[in-house]
């Protein structure tokens, strides 16, 4: 079986962008791959976190992964900080990554302009830790949303550079970007990706049905007076975003959607998208609420995940240490 690996930062509650861009893409494929999914808690502290909140989200996010269909029996689910090899390999890879390469990362440019008071070294070397996350497990594919593509590409460059010096140490992975859902925009900001920093335009997977309905009712469609559900990303980005969401949760094509709402206008379309999302998320929310109460079970999943992941990570790290010339005792 081919291997997949991906992660999400527990820096906020999971939202529809994370779900449609990443998790749904993971859970649709669990049977065909050997899968590793983790919570990237090490990455979150590049921005200041409230420790109690981070701790709580790190366990809640596990419940949500499982509720989204990632069965811990079939998938290795773990917390990044439970496997020390991530930080250890990141150090080695730091020495095989160029300053200029990191300076060109769009996410660094973005975040360093937003958090001017805290442009720390971790924020700068963030993609190296992400490369370590990936390369430790030798996956074939890394399923992510579009905004993470550049990070998977630098990971490939680092792996190739290392391999060209030391032989075939790392498998060079491919990003796997979903056909629909790879870039979900904020409901009230069709030009910006959906993100937790704009909660009004962001649907969280734990939002209750009324909240979701309200957010969709207020979604921005477009400024023309056409009032017609038609896919036109350039001129009608708000409508295109809603169609993309509707298509991803229902499996309907854009053509089918245009037909379904022919002559009905946005007044019918927006609540229908909201309704489809509510129904899609309902079982996930209910199952998460149930699982969150069972801390013993969740801890057990984390323990087993760390053990399985740690074993593979340890083997890769040993190989790397040997290649670069660290003296080993065995
Ligand atoms: P993060 O935590 O920002 O996002 C997690 C996943 O959700 C996707 N995503 C979106 N997809 C579509 N539309 C959106 N509006 C949207 N917002 C987020 C992201 O593309 C991502 O797939 N650096 C990573 C976490 C990470 C990682 C890794 C991923 C750390 N190590 C190793 C893969 C492999 C991040 O910050 O994603």
XYZ file of C-alpha atoms and ligand atoms in Angstrom:
367
model
C 0.000 0.000 0.000
C 1.142 3.536 -0.713
C 1.546 5.815 2.267
C -0.105 9.179 3.033
C 0.764 11.668 5.714
C -0.615 15.036 6.706
C -1.252 17.285 9.679
C -3.212 20.254 10.959
C -2.159 22.794 13.566
C -4.310 22.767 16.706
C -4.062 26.556 16.757
C -7.812 27.052 16.398
C -11.002 25.080 15.998
C -11.247 23.010 12.826
C -13.229 24.770 10.102
C -14.841 23.954 6.791
C -11.639 24.909 4.918
C -9.605 22.365 6.909
C -12.340 19.817 6.462
C -12.997 20.204 2.725
C -9.405 21.045 1.779
C -7.770 18.316 3.823
C -9.632 15.966 6.186
C -12.403 14.941 3.794
C -9.764 14.145 1.243
C -8.040 11.957 3.846
C -11.087 10.095 5.073
C -12.321 9.400 1.532
C -9.144 7.408 0.957
C -8.532 5.494 4.174
C -9.031 2.121 2.571
C -6.523 2.564 -0.203
C -3.536 3.877 1.714
C -1.449 3.381 4.797
C -2.259 6.661 6.564
C -0.540 8.853 9.148
C -2.305 11.958 10.441
C -1.089 14.162 13.244
C -1.760 17.386 15.121
C 1.082 19.819 14.473
C 1.356 21.286 17.970
C 5.053 22.128 17.608
C 4.163 24.393 14.714
C 1.545 26.340 16.674
C 4.021 28.010 19.029
C 5.552 30.010 16.180
C 2.661 32.289 17.160
C 1.900 32.869 20.867
C -0.633 30.389 22.242
C -2.566 30.207 25.457
C -1.149 26.962 26.986
C -4.448 25.747 28.469
C -6.271 26.303 25.174
C -3.565 24.598 23.151
C -3.663 21.574 25.447
C -7.439 21.344 25.166
C -7.511 21.746 21.399
C -4.825 19.105 20.993
C -7.116 16.469 22.477
C -10.363 17.835 20.994
C -8.844 17.801 17.542
C -8.137 14.095 17.909
C -11.821 13.470 18.707
C -12.716 15.484 15.613
C -10.326 13.556 13.355
C -11.925 10.305 14.492
C -15.440 11.709 14.098
C -14.568 12.729 10.542
C -14.048 9.077 9.727
C -10.396 8.508 10.537
C -10.631 5.241 12.411
C -7.607 4.838 14.723
C -7.555 1.139 13.931
C -6.907 1.899 10.289
C -4.924 5.128 10.573
C -2.014 6.150 12.728
C -3.187 9.251 14.614
C -0.702 11.063 16.821
C 0.458 14.292 18.389
C 3.630 15.762 16.896
C 5.233 16.628 20.248
C 4.885 12.992 21.356
C 7.428 11.944 18.731
C 10.717 13.741 19.479
C 12.237 12.726 16.141
C 10.319 15.561 14.445
C 12.387 18.192 16.228
C 15.564 16.130 15.893
C 15.295 15.679 12.139
C 14.282 19.318 11.745
C 17.644 20.366 13.190
C 19.540 18.229 10.687
C 17.449 19.487 7.773
C 17.983 23.095 8.898
C 21.581 22.583 7.868
C 20.504 21.510 4.386
C 18.083 24.363 3.782
C 19.134 27.738 2.458
C 18.310 31.067 4.042
C 17.188 32.450 0.691
C 14.850 29.513 0.100
C 13.038 30.203 3.347
C 12.893 33.917 2.659
C 10.880 33.201 -0.467
C 8.085 31.301 1.326
C 4.847 33.216 0.875
C 3.488 32.097 4.245
C 6.540 33.505 6.026
C 6.174 36.816 4.212
C 2.507 36.839 5.141
C 2.846 35.896 8.786
C 5.868 38.078 9.426
C 3.977 41.084 8.169
C 0.988 40.227 10.386
C 2.959 39.452 13.558
C 5.610 42.180 13.327
C 6.179 42.074 17.079
C 7.158 38.399 17.016
C 9.098 37.418 13.899
C 10.857 34.566 15.641
C 13.325 32.079 14.170
C 10.738 29.294 14.447
C 8.401 31.156 12.142
C 11.241 31.366 9.639
C 12.261 27.690 9.817
C 8.671 26.451 10.038
C 8.848 24.784 6.577
C 11.916 22.799 7.680
C 10.007 21.301 10.605
C 7.204 20.500 8.183
C 9.716 18.802 5.857
C 10.922 16.739 8.817
C 7.310 15.801 9.680
C 6.895 14.436 6.199
C 10.258 12.847 5.438
C 10.426 10.853 8.686
C 7.583 8.659 7.428
C 8.627 8.272 3.757
C 5.085 8.909 2.456
C 4.160 8.785 -1.235
C 1.544 11.528 -0.916
C 0.871 14.548 1.272
C -2.811 15.536 0.987
C -3.140 19.269 1.734
C -5.077 22.336 0.649
C -3.616 24.622 -1.957
C -2.055 27.030 0.547
C 0.361 24.316 1.712
C 1.592 23.330 -1.732
C 4.671 25.541 -1.575
C 5.680 23.894 1.694
C 5.471 20.428 0.163
C 7.573 21.679 -2.723
C 10.357 22.955 -0.480
C 10.217 19.618 1.328
C 10.849 17.910 -2.009
C 13.784 20.220 -2.692
C 15.323 19.519 0.710
C 14.871 15.756 0.248
C 16.438 15.851 -3.195
C 19.365 17.912 -1.954
C 19.995 15.496 0.898
C 19.650 12.464 -1.382
C 22.055 13.917 -3.907
C 24.740 14.019 -1.214
C 24.035 10.800 0.697
C 22.181 8.500 -1.692
C 18.523 7.507 -1.519
C 17.671 8.292 2.076
C 14.302 9.997 1.641
C 11.359 9.199 -0.553
C 10.450 12.382 -2.440
C 6.699 12.874 -1.778
C 4.019 14.373 -3.998
C 1.453 16.902 -2.802
C -2.101 15.660 -3.258
C -4.508 18.533 -3.781
C -8.260 17.850 -3.943
C -10.075 18.695 -7.182
C -12.775 20.602 -5.333
C -12.403 22.066 -1.863
C -8.665 22.790 -2.115
C -9.292 26.482 -1.573
C -12.370 27.555 0.348
C -12.846 31.293 0.751
C -14.376 33.162 3.659
C -18.166 33.474 3.287
C -17.960 37.234 3.745
C -14.563 37.662 2.042
C -14.610 35.816 -1.295
C -11.070 37.098 -2.008
C -9.459 35.625 1.130
C -9.229 32.013 2.178
C -11.518 30.857 4.959
C -9.601 31.060 8.202
C -10.238 31.211 11.922
C -8.940 34.777 12.038
C -12.195 35.864 10.411
C -14.804 33.974 12.473
C -17.877 35.554 10.835
C -16.999 34.162 7.424
C -15.689 30.917 8.839
C -17.822 27.841 9.508
C -16.377 25.746 12.316
C -17.142 22.066 12.223
C -18.461 22.240 15.790
C -20.792 25.184 15.054
C -24.433 24.435 15.858
C -26.953 24.326 12.968
C -28.412 27.792 13.700
C -25.002 29.411 13.611
C -24.143 27.695 10.326
C -27.471 28.698 8.785
C -26.950 32.309 9.844
C -23.419 32.440 8.403
C -24.628 31.114 5.040
C -27.591 33.473 4.930
C -25.166 36.374 5.327
C -22.712 35.006 2.727
C -21.662 37.514 0.110
C -22.759 36.524 -3.371
C -21.873 39.167 -5.900
C -22.524 42.758 -6.694
C -24.207 42.276 -10.072
C -27.967 42.172 -10.272
C -28.123 38.944 -12.215
C -29.208 36.876 -9.192
C -28.385 33.703 -11.093
C -26.490 30.669 -9.844
C -23.775 30.291 -12.443
C -20.132 29.296 -12.038
C -17.956 32.284 -12.910
C -14.961 32.421 -10.593
C -13.664 35.686 -11.983
C -16.833 37.801 -11.877
C -18.853 35.955 -9.243
C -16.281 34.690 -6.704
C -18.774 34.537 -3.834
C -21.205 32.381 -5.810
C -18.330 30.229 -7.116
C -17.174 29.630 -3.537
C -20.674 28.581 -2.442
C -20.993 26.311 -5.472
C -17.621 24.782 -4.657
C -18.727 24.090 -1.072
C -22.070 22.684 -2.207
C -20.423 20.515 -4.835
C -17.862 19.119 -2.389
C -20.428 18.160 0.257
C -23.087 16.797 -2.117
C -20.920 15.391 -4.919
C -23.005 17.292 -7.498
C -21.243 18.854 -10.493
C -21.410 22.597 -11.199
C -23.688 21.869 -14.141
C -26.109 19.927 -11.981
C -26.102 22.738 -9.444
C -26.839 25.373 -12.089
C -29.777 23.279 -13.247
C -31.064 22.663 -9.748
C -31.212 26.410 -8.996
C -32.208 27.591 -12.442
C -34.552 30.551 -11.962
C -34.460 30.322 -8.160
C -31.861 32.988 -7.349
C -29.561 33.449 -4.358
C -32.409 33.674 -1.866
C -33.024 29.950 -2.333
C -29.451 28.958 -3.080
C -27.692 30.293 0.029
C -29.917 28.537 2.597
C -29.730 25.341 0.538
C -25.933 25.356 0.749
C -26.181 26.035 4.481
C -28.609 23.152 4.891
C -26.358 20.745 2.970
C -23.391 21.735 5.139
C -25.440 21.377 8.334
C -26.535 17.881 7.377
C -23.039 16.903 6.330
C -21.480 18.132 9.567
C -24.224 16.962 11.924
C -22.987 13.374 12.450
C -19.413 14.640 12.759
C -20.333 17.141 15.450
C -22.437 14.624 17.363
C -19.735 11.963 17.253
C -17.066 14.506 18.329
C -19.187 15.545 21.294
C -19.531 11.934 22.316
C -15.832 11.130 21.899
C -14.578 14.232 23.697
C -16.095 12.855 26.901
C -13.986 9.708 26.682
C -10.544 11.029 27.626
C -9.230 7.576 28.515
C -9.983 6.322 25.020
C -8.454 9.377 23.358
C -5.320 9.138 25.492
C -5.018 5.516 24.512
C -5.268 6.390 20.820
C -2.527 8.991 21.262
C -0.350 6.522 23.121
C -0.646 3.869 20.439
C -0.235 6.425 17.672
C 2.963 7.772 19.213
C 4.303 4.266 19.509
C 3.580 3.309 15.898
C 4.738 6.627 14.485
C 7.746 6.745 16.796
C 9.013 3.395 15.605
C 9.076 4.467 11.965
C 10.440 7.910 12.803
C 13.238 6.397 14.857
C 14.316 4.178 11.980
C 14.500 7.093 9.544
C 16.326 9.322 12.013
C 18.945 6.623 12.691
C 19.614 6.286 9.013
C 20.038 10.045 8.715
C 22.334 10.256 11.750
C 24.478 7.505 10.278
C 24.671 9.151 6.867
C 25.773 12.523 8.197
C 28.417 10.889 10.398
C 27.087 10.955 13.965
C 28.866 8.274 16.007
C 26.449 5.535 17.023
C 26.786 3.148 19.952
C 25.199 0.096 18.399
P -3.068 24.360 8.606
O -3.178 23.902 10.008
O -3.040 25.820 8.344
O -4.239 23.769 7.740
C -4.538 22.387 7.758
C -5.025 21.903 6.399
O -6.198 22.613 5.994
C -5.996 23.191 4.715
N -6.725 24.483 4.665
C -7.578 24.824 3.687
N -7.993 24.172 2.587
C -8.892 24.789 1.797
N -9.400 26.020 2.050
C -9.023 26.709 3.158
N -9.552 27.904 3.406
C -8.068 26.114 4.025
N -7.489 26.512 5.194
C -6.672 25.494 5.564
C -4.493 23.381 4.605
O -4.059 23.472 3.273
C -3.983 22.151 5.289
O -3.948 21.036 4.418
N 1.816 23.646 7.930
C 0.527 22.985 7.946
C 0.437 21.864 8.956
C 1.519 20.855 8.810
C 1.594 19.829 7.825
C 2.783 19.118 8.110
C 0.788 19.465 6.744
C 2.595 20.738 9.619
N 3.369 19.687 9.187
C 3.179 18.036 7.324
C 1.194 18.388 5.971
C 2.387 17.681 6.252
C -0.541 24.020 8.292
O -0.253 25.008 8.910
O -1.800 23.686 7.915
